Coordinates of C-alpha atoms and ligand atoms in Angstrom, one line a residue:
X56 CA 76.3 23.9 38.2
X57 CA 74.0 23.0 35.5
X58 CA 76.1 24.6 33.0
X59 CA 79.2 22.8 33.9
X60 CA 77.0 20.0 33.4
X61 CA 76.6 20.9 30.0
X62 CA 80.1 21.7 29.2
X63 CA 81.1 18.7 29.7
X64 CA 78.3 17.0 27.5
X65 CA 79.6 19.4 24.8
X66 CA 83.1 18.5 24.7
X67 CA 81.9 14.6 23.6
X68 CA 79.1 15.9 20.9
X69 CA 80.2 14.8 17.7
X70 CA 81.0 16.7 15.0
X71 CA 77.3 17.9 13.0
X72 CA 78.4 16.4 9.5
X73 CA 78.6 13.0 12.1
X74 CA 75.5 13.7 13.8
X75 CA 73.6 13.6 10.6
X76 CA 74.7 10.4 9.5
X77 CA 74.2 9.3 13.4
X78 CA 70.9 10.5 13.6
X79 CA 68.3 9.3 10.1
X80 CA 65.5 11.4 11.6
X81 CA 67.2 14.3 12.9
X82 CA 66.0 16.2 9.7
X83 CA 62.8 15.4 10.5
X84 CA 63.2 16.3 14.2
X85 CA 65.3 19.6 13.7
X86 CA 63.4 21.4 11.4
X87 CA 60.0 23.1 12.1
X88 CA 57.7 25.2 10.1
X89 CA 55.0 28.0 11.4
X90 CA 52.8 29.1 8.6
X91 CA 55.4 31.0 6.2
X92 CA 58.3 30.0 8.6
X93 CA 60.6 27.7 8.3
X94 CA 63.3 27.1 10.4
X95 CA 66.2 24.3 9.9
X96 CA 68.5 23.8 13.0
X97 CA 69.8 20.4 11.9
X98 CA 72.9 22.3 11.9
X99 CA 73.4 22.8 15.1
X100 CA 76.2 21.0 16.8
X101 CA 73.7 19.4 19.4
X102 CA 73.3 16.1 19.4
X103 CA 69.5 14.0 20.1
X104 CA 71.1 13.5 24.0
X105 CA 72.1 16.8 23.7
X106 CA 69.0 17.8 23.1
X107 CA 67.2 15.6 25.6
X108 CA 69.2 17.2 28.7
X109 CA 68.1 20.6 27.2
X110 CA 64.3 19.6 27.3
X111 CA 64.8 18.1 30.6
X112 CA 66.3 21.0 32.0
X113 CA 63.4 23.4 30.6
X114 CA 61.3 21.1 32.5
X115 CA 63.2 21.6 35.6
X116 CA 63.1 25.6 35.3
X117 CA 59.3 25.1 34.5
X118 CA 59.1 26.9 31.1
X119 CA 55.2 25.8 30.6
X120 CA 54.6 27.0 33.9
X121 CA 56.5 30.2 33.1
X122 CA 54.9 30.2 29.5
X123 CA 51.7 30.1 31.1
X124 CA 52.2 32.6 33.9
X125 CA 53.0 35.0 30.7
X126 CA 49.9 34.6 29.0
X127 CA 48.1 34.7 31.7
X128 CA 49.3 38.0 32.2
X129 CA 50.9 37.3 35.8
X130 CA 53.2 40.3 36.9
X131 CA 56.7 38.1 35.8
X132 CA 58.4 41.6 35.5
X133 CA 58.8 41.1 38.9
X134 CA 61.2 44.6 39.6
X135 CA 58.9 47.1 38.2
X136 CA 55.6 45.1 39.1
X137 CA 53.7 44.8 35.7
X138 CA 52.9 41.8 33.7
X139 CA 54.4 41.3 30.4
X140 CA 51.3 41.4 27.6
X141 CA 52.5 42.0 24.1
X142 CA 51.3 38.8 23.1
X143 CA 47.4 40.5 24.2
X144 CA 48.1 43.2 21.3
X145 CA 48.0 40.2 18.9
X146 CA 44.6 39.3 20.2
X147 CA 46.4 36.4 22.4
X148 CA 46.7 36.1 25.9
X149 CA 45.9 38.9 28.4
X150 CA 42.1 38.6 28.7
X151 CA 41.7 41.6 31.1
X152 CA 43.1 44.1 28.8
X153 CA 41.9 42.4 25.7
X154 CA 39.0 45.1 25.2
X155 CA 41.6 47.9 25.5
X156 CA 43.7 46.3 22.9
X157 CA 41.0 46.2 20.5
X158 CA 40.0 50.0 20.8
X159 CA 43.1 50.5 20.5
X160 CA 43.3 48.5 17.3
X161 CA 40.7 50.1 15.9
X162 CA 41.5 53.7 17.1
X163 CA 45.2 53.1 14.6
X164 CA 43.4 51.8 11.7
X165 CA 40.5 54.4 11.6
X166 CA 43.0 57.5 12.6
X167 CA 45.5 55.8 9.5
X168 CA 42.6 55.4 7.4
X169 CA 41.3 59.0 7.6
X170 CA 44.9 60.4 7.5
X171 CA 46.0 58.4 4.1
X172 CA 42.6 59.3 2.5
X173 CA 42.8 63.1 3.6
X174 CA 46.2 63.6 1.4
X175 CA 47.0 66.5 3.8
X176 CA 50.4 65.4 4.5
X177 CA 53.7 64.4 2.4
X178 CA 56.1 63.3 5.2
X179 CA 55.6 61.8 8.6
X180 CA 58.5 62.4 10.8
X181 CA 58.7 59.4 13.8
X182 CA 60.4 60.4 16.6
X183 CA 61.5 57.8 19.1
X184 CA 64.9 55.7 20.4
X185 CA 65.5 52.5 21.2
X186 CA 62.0 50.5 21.4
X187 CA 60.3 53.3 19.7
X188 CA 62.1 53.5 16.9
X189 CA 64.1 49.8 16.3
X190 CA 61.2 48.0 16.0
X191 CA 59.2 50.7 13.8
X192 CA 62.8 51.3 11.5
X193 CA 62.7 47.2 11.1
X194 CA 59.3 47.2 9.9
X195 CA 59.4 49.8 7.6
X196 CA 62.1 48.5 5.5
X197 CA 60.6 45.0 5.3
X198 CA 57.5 46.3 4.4
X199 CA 59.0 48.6 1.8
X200 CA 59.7 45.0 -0.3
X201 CA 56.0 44.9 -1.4
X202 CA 54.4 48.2 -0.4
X203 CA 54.9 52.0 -0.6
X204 CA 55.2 54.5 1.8
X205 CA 52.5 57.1 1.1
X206 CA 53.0 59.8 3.2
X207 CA 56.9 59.0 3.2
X208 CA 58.2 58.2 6.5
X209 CA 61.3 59.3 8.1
X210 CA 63.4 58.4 11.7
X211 CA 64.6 60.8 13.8
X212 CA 66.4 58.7 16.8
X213 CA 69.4 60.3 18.0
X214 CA 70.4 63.1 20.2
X215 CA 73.2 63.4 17.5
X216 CA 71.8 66.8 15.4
X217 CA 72.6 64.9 12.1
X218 CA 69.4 62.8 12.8
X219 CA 67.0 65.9 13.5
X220 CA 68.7 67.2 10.4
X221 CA 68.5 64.8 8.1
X222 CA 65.4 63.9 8.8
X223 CA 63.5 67.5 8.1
X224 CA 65.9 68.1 4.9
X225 CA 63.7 68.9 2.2
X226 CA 60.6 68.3 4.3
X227 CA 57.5 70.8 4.0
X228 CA 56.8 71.3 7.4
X229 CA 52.8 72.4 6.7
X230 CA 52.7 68.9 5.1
X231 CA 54.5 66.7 7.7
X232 CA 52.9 64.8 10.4
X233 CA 55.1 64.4 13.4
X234 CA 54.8 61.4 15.8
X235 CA 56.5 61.4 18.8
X236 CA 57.0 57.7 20.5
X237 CA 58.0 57.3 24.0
X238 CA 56.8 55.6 26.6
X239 CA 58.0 57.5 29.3
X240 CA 57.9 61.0 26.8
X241 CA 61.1 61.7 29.4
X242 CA 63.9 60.4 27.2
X243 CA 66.5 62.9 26.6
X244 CA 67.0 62.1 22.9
X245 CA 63.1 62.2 22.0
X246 CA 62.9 65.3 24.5
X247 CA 65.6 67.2 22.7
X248 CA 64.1 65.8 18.8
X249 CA 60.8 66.9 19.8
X250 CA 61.8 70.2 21.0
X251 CA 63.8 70.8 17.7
X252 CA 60.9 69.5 15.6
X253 CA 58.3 72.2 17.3
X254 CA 60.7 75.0 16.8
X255 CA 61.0 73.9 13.1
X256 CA 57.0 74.2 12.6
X257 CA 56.4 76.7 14.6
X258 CA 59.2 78.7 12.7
X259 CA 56.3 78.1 9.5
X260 CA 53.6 79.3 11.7
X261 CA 52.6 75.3 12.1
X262 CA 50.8 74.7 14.8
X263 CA 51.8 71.8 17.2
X264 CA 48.6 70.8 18.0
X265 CA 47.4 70.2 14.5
X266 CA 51.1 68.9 13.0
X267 CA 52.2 66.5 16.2
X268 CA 51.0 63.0 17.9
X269 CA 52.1 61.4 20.8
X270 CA 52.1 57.3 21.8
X271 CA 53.3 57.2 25.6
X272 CA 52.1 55.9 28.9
X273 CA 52.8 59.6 30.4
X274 CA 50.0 61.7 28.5
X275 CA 50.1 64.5 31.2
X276 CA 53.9 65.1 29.8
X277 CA 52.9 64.9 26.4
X278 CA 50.0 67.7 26.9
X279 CA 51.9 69.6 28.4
X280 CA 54.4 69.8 25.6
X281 CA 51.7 71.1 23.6
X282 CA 49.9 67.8 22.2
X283 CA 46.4 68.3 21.5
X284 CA 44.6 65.1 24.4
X285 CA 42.7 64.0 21.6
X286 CA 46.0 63.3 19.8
X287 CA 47.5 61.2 22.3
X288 CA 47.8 57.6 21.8
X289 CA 47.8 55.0 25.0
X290 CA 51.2 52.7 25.3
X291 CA 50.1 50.4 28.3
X292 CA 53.1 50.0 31.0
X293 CA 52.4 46.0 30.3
X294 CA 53.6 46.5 26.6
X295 CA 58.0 46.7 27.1
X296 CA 59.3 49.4 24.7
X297 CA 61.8 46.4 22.8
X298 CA 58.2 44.7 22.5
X299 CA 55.8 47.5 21.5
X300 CA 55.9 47.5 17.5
X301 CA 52.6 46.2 17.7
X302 CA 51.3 48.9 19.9
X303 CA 50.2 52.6 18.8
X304 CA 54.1 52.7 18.6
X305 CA 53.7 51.0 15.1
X306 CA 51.2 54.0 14.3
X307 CA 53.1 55.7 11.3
X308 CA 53.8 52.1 9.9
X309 CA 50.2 52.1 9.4
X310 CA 49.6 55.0 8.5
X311 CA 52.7 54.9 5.8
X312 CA 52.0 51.3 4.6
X313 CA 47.9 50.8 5.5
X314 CA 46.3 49.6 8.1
X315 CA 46.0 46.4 6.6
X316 CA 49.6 45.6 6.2
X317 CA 50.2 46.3 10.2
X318 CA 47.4 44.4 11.1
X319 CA 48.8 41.3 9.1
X320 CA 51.8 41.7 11.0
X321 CA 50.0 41.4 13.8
X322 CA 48.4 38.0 12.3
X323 CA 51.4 36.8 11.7
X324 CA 52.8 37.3 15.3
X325 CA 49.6 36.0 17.0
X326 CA 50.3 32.4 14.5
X327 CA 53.5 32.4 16.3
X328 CA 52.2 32.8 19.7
X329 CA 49.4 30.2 19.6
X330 CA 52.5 27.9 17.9
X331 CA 54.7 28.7 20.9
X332 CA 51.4 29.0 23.4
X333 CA 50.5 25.3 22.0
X334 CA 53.3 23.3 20.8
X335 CA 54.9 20.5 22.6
X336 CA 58.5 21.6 23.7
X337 CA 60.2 19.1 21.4
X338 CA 58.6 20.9 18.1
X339 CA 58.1 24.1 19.2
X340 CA 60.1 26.9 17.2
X341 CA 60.9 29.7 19.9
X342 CA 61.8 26.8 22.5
X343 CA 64.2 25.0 20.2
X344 CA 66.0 28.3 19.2
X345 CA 66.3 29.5 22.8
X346 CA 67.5 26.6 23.6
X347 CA 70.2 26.0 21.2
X348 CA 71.4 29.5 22.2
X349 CA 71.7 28.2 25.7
X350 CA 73.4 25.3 24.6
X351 CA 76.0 27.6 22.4
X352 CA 76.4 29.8 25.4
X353 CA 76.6 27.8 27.9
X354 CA 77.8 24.0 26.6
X355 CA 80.0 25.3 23.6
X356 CA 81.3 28.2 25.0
X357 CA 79.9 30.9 22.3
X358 CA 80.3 34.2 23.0
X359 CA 78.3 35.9 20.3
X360 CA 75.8 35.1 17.8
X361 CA 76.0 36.8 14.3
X362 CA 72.5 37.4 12.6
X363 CA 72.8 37.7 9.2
X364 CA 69.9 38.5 6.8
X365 CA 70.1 37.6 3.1
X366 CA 67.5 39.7 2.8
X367 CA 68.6 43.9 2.2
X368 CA 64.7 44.6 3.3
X369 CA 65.6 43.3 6.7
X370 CA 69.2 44.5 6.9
X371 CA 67.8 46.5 10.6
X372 CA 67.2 42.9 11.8
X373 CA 70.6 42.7 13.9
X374 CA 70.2 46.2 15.1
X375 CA 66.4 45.6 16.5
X376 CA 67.9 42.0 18.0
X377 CA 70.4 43.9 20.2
X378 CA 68.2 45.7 21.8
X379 CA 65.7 42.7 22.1
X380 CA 67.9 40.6 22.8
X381 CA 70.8 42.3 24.9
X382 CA 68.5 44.4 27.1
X383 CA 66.5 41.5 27.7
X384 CA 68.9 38.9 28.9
X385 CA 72.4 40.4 29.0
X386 CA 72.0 40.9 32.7
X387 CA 74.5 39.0 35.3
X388 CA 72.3 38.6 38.7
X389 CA 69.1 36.3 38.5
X390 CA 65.6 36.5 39.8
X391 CA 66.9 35.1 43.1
X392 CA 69.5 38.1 43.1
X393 CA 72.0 34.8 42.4
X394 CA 75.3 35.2 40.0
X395 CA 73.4 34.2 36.5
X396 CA 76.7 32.7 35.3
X397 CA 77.2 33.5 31.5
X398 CA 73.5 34.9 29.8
X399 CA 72.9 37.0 26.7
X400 CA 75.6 36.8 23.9
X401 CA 77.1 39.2 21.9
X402 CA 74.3 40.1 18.9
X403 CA 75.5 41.2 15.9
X404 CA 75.4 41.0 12.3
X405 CA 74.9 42.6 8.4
X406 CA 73.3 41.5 5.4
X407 CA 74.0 39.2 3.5
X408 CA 76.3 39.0 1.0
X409 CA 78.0 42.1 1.8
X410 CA 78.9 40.0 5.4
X411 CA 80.7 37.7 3.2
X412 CA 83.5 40.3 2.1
X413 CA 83.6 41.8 5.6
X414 CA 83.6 40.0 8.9
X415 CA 82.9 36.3 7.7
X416 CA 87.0 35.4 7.2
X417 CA 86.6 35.5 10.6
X418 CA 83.2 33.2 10.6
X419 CA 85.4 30.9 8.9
X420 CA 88.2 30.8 10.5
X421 CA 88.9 33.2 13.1
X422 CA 88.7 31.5 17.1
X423 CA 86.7 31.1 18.4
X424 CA 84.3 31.9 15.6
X425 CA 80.2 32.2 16.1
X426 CA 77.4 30.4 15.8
X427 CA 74.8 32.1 13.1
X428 CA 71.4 32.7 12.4
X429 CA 71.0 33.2 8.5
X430 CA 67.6 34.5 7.7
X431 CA 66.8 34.0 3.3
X432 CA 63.5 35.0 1.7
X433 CA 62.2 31.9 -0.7
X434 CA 60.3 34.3 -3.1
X435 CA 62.2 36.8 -5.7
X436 CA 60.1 40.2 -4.8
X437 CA 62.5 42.3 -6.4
X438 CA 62.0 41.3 -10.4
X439 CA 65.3 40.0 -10.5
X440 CA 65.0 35.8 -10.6
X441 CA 68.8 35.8 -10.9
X442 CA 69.8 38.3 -8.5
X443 CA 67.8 36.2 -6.3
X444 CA 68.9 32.7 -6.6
X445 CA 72.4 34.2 -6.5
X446 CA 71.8 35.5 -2.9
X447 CA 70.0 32.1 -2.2
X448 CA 72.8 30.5 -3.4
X449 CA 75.3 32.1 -1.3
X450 CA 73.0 31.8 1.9
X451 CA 73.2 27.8 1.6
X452 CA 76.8 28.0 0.6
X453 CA 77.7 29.8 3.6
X454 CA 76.1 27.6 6.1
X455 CA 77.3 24.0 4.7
X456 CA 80.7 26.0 4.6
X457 CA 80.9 26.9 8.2
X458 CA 80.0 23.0 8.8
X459 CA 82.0 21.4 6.4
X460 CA 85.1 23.2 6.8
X461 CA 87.8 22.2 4.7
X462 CA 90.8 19.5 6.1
X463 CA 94.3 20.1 5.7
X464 CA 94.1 16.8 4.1
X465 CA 92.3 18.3 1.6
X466 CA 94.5 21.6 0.9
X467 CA 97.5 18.8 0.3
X468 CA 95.2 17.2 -2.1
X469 CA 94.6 19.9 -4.0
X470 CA 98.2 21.2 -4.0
X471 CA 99.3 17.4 -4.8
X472 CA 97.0 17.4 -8.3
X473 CA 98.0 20.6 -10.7
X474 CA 93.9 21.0 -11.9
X475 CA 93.3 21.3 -8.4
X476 CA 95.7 23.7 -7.3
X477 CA 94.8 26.0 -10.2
X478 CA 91.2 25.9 -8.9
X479 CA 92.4 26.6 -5.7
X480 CA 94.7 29.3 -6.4
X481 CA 97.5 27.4 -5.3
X482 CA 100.9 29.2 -4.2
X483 CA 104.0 30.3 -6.2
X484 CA 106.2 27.8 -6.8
X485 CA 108.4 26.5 -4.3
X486 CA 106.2 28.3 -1.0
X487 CA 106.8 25.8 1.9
X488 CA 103.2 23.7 2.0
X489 CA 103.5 22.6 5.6
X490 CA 103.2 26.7 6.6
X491 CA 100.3 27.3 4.1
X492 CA 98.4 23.9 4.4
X493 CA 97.2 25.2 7.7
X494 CA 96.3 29.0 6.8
X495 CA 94.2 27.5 4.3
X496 CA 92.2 24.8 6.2
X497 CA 88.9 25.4 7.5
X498 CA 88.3 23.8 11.0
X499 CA 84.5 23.3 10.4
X500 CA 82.1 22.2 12.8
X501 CA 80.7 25.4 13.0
X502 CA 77.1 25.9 14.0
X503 CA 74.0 27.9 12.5
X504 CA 70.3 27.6 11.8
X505 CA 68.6 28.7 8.8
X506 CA 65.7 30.1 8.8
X507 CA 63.6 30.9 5.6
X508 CA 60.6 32.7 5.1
X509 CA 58.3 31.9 2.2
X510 CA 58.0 35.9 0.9
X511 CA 58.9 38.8 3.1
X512 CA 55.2 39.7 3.3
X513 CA 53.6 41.4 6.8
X514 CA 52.6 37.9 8.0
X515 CA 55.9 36.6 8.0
X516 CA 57.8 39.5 9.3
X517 CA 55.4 39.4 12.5
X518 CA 56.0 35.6 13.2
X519 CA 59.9 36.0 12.6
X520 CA 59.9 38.8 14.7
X521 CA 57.5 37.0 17.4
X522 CA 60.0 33.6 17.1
X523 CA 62.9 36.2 18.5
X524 CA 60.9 37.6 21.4
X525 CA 59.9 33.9 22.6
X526 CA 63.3 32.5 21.7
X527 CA 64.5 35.3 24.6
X528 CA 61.8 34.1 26.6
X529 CA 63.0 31.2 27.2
X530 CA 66.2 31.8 27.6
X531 CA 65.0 34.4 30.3
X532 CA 63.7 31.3 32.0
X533 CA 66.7 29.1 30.9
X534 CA 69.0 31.6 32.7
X535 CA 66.8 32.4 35.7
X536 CA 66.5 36.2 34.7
X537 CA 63.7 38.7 34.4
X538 CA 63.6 39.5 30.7
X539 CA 61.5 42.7 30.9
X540 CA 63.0 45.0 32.7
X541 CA 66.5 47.3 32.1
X542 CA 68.3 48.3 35.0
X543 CA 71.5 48.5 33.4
X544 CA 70.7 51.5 31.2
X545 CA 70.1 53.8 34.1
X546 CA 73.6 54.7 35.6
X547 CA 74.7 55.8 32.1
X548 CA 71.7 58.1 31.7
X549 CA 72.3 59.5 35.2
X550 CA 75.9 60.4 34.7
X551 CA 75.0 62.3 31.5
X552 CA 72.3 64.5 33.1
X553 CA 75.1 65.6 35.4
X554 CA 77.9 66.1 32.9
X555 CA 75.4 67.8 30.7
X556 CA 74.8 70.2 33.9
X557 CA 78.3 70.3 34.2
X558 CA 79.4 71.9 30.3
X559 CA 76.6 74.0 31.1
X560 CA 78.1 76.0 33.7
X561 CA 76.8 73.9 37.0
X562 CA 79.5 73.4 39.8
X563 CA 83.1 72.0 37.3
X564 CA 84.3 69.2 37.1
X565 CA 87.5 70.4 39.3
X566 CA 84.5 70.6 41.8
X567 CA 83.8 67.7 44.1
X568 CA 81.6 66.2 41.8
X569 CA 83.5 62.8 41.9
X570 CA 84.5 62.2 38.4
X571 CA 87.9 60.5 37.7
X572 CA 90.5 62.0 36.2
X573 CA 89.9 61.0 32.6
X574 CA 86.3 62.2 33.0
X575 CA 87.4 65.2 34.3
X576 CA 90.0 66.0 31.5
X577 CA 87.0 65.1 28.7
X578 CA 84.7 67.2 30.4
X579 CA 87.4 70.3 30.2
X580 CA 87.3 70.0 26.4
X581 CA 84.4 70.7 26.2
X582 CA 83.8 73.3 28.8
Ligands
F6P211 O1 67.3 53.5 27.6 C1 66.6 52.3 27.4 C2 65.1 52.6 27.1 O2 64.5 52.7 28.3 C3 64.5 51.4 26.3 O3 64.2 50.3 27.1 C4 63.4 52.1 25.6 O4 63.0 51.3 24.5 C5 64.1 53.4 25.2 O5 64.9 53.7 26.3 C6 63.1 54.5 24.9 O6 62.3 54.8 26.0 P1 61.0 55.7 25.8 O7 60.1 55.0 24.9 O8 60.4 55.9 27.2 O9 61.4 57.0 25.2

């Protein structure tokens, strides 16, 4: 009902180049900055009224009560019982378990310590899926803009072999340190990569207990596999696995980079939390980017939102949202067990420029198009000053494209004036201009935020990364859902034990085990 509210309210917003002449202080009022975060959505097509019925509808779902219930560290995953505390491993929030989080803290820089100093080992192998690897993978690259990895560290994710294999090509196994990263140390995937990785060093007379970690909530499962106890590392069940980067789960980040670097990441993300904690709705970052999503959602219609990087250290940035983002919210039944209406958007995304000679024709002019978050890095940390303003060059471009657009008026124009029409690679002689005109306007009007950070530094990373878990947040609330936990992942899973059983010689599929036919034919290709 709300929503149709809004729908309506968005089909009289005017268009964004309008709004800024409209509006003198909407610069002023659309763009906010965290310490090395800025974030511009001026050019958004939402207008100050627009705006207003946003704010006023955040006040009606009570986001600062909900904001506080989460740092309180109230039990708001509501299905699985367990409060919702990642802020508490940035030192914010979460009293009760704040001494735990600071052992813990200081457990993960002492063990990285000791580790980089000892030189024993070459390689760490991370083994983990989904929230223990995206979030890690992310990192690693971003870091990599300004630090080395010493040991080197590699991702093993998949239950595909080609990521097992990859992974321990070349790969001394009396030198590599293997982590394996899950909280439930159940998952198939990390099962199956740790199985294959404890073969591989026991095959060099390695011994598990001296070569392999663990980070999980399940430490009996863990010993049992043959961890040493003193080698397992706590991951709380308050900390969600798309949220845990800054839990032992970011362990052979700092390791690989220092424990300084990960704990400035943590910095970072704790600036953003007090800014979000502490801000007034109206100016604070995370609420004004989940709320524009809402409003692209649910007032304009947007199906998906593209997330594109100019940055190639932070090209895993669309990958980690989807998972943030899409397990988080892209759910269709409320708290209230209610129909949600539409939630979560489609996430996806490259980097930048490589985007441009891809998927952003479409951007442009494909229907009905997307609204996108660009993410540019200020600061050249590459040694390449032209390079770099190049990229930033293209960023900006891109975005005061997508608004701008380009009228058919305009194409005329150009085809009227010979310069122009050279310029604008005008047709052949003679092609009929009514038919082109139109293929080579731009409608415009499209919307996106820019977000910049000042250098791609460990500070930054953790507050951009903190913005996008807030920003889901409140859009959690927004929608009426309960962010934090992941029912939808389960059926799948069940259905592949089975199968699994199934090629193995269990009961066929020609048995009754209720498979359609389609299933049943794929199953017999493989059986
Ligand atoms: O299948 C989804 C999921 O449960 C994610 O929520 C989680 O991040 C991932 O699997 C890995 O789980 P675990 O850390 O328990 O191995």
């Amino acid at each position: 009902m709300t929503f149709e509210i809004f729908r309506t309210r968005a089909s009289s917003t005017p268009a964004i180049a309008e709004l800024f002449a409209r509006e003198p202080d909407r610069m002023d009022r659309m763009i906010v900055r965290v310490g090395p975060l800025r974030a511009d959505f001026s050019k958004q097509r939402v207008s100050e009224g627009d705006l207003s019925a946003l704010l006023a509808l955040a006040e009606a779902e009570d986001l600062e009560g909900w904001r506080t219930k989460l740092f309180a560290g109230d039990p708001i995953n509501e299905s699985e019982g367990r409060a919702v505390l990642h802020t508490a491993l940035r030192g914010v929030g979460g009293t009760t378990v704040a001494e735990d989080v600071s052992a813990m803290r200081d457990r993960i820089a002492a063990f990285a310590t000791k580790t980089r100093r000892s030189g024993r080992f070459d390689d760490i192998v991370h083994i983990g899926i989904g929230g223990s690897d995206l979030g890690p993978r992310l990192v690693a690259d971003a870091f990599a803009a300004t630090l080395e990895a010493k040991p080197r560290l590699h991702f093993v994710n998949n239950v595909d072999a080609a990521s097992v294999n990859d992974a321990l090509n070349g790969l001394d196994p009396a030198r590599t340190l293997v982590i394996v990263v899950s909280k439930s140390f159940g998952t198939q995937e990390t099962r199956m990569n740790a199985d294959a990785v404890r073969d591989w060093l026991g095959a060099a007379q390695c011994e598990t207990a001296d070569h392999v970690l663990a980070v999980t909530a399940n430490s009996d499962r863990a010993v049992a596999f043959g961890i040493d106890p003193d080698n397992v590392f706590e991951f709380w069940d308050w900390v969600g696995g798309r949220y845990s980067v800054w839990s032992a789960v970011g362990l052979s980040l700092a390791i690989a980079y220092g424990p300084g670097a990960f704990g400035r990441m943590l910095d970072g993300a704790a600036a953003m939390d007090e800014h979000f904690r502490d801000a007034p709705l109206a100016r604070n970052m995370p609420v004004l980017m989940g709320l524009v999503g809402v409003w692209n959602r649910n007032g304009l219609g947007y199906g998906s939102l593209a997330v594109i990087p100019y940055s190639r250290r932070l090209r895993k940035l669309a990958p980690f949202l989807q998972q943030l983002e899409m397990e988080s919210n892209g759910k269709g039944a409320g708290r209230d067990g209610a129909d949600a209406g539409p939630t979560c958007p489609v996430i996806w995304g490259d980097e930048g420029t490589n985007g441009q000679h891809a998927f952003f024709q479409w951007l442009h002019q494909g229907v009905p198009g997307a609204p996108v978050d660009f993410v540019a890095v200020l600061e050249d940390q590459e040694g390449r000053p032209a390079h770099h303003l190049a990229l930033l060059a293209n960023c900006f471009a891109q975005s005061e494209a997508l608004m701008r657009g380009k009228s058919e008026a305009e194409v005329r124009a150009e085809h009227a004036d010979g310069a122009g029409a050279a310029r604008a690679g005008a047709d052949r002689a003679g092609a009929d201009l009514d038919r082109i005109a139109p293929q080579k306007t731009f409608p415009g009007n499209r919307p996106s935020t820019t977000l910049t950070l000042d250098a791609l530094t460990p500070d930054a990373l953790g507050a951009l990364i903190a913005l996008y878990e807030h920003k889901v947040f409140v859009q959690g609330v927004m929608w009426g859902l309960n962010s934090f936990d992941q029912w939808g992942v389960e059926l799948g899973k069940v259905l592949a034990t089975a199968i699994l059983g199934e090629m193995e010689g269990a009961p066929g599929p020609d048995d009754a085990a209720g498979h359609d036919p389609s299933t049943r034919a794929l199953i017999k290709l493989v059986r």
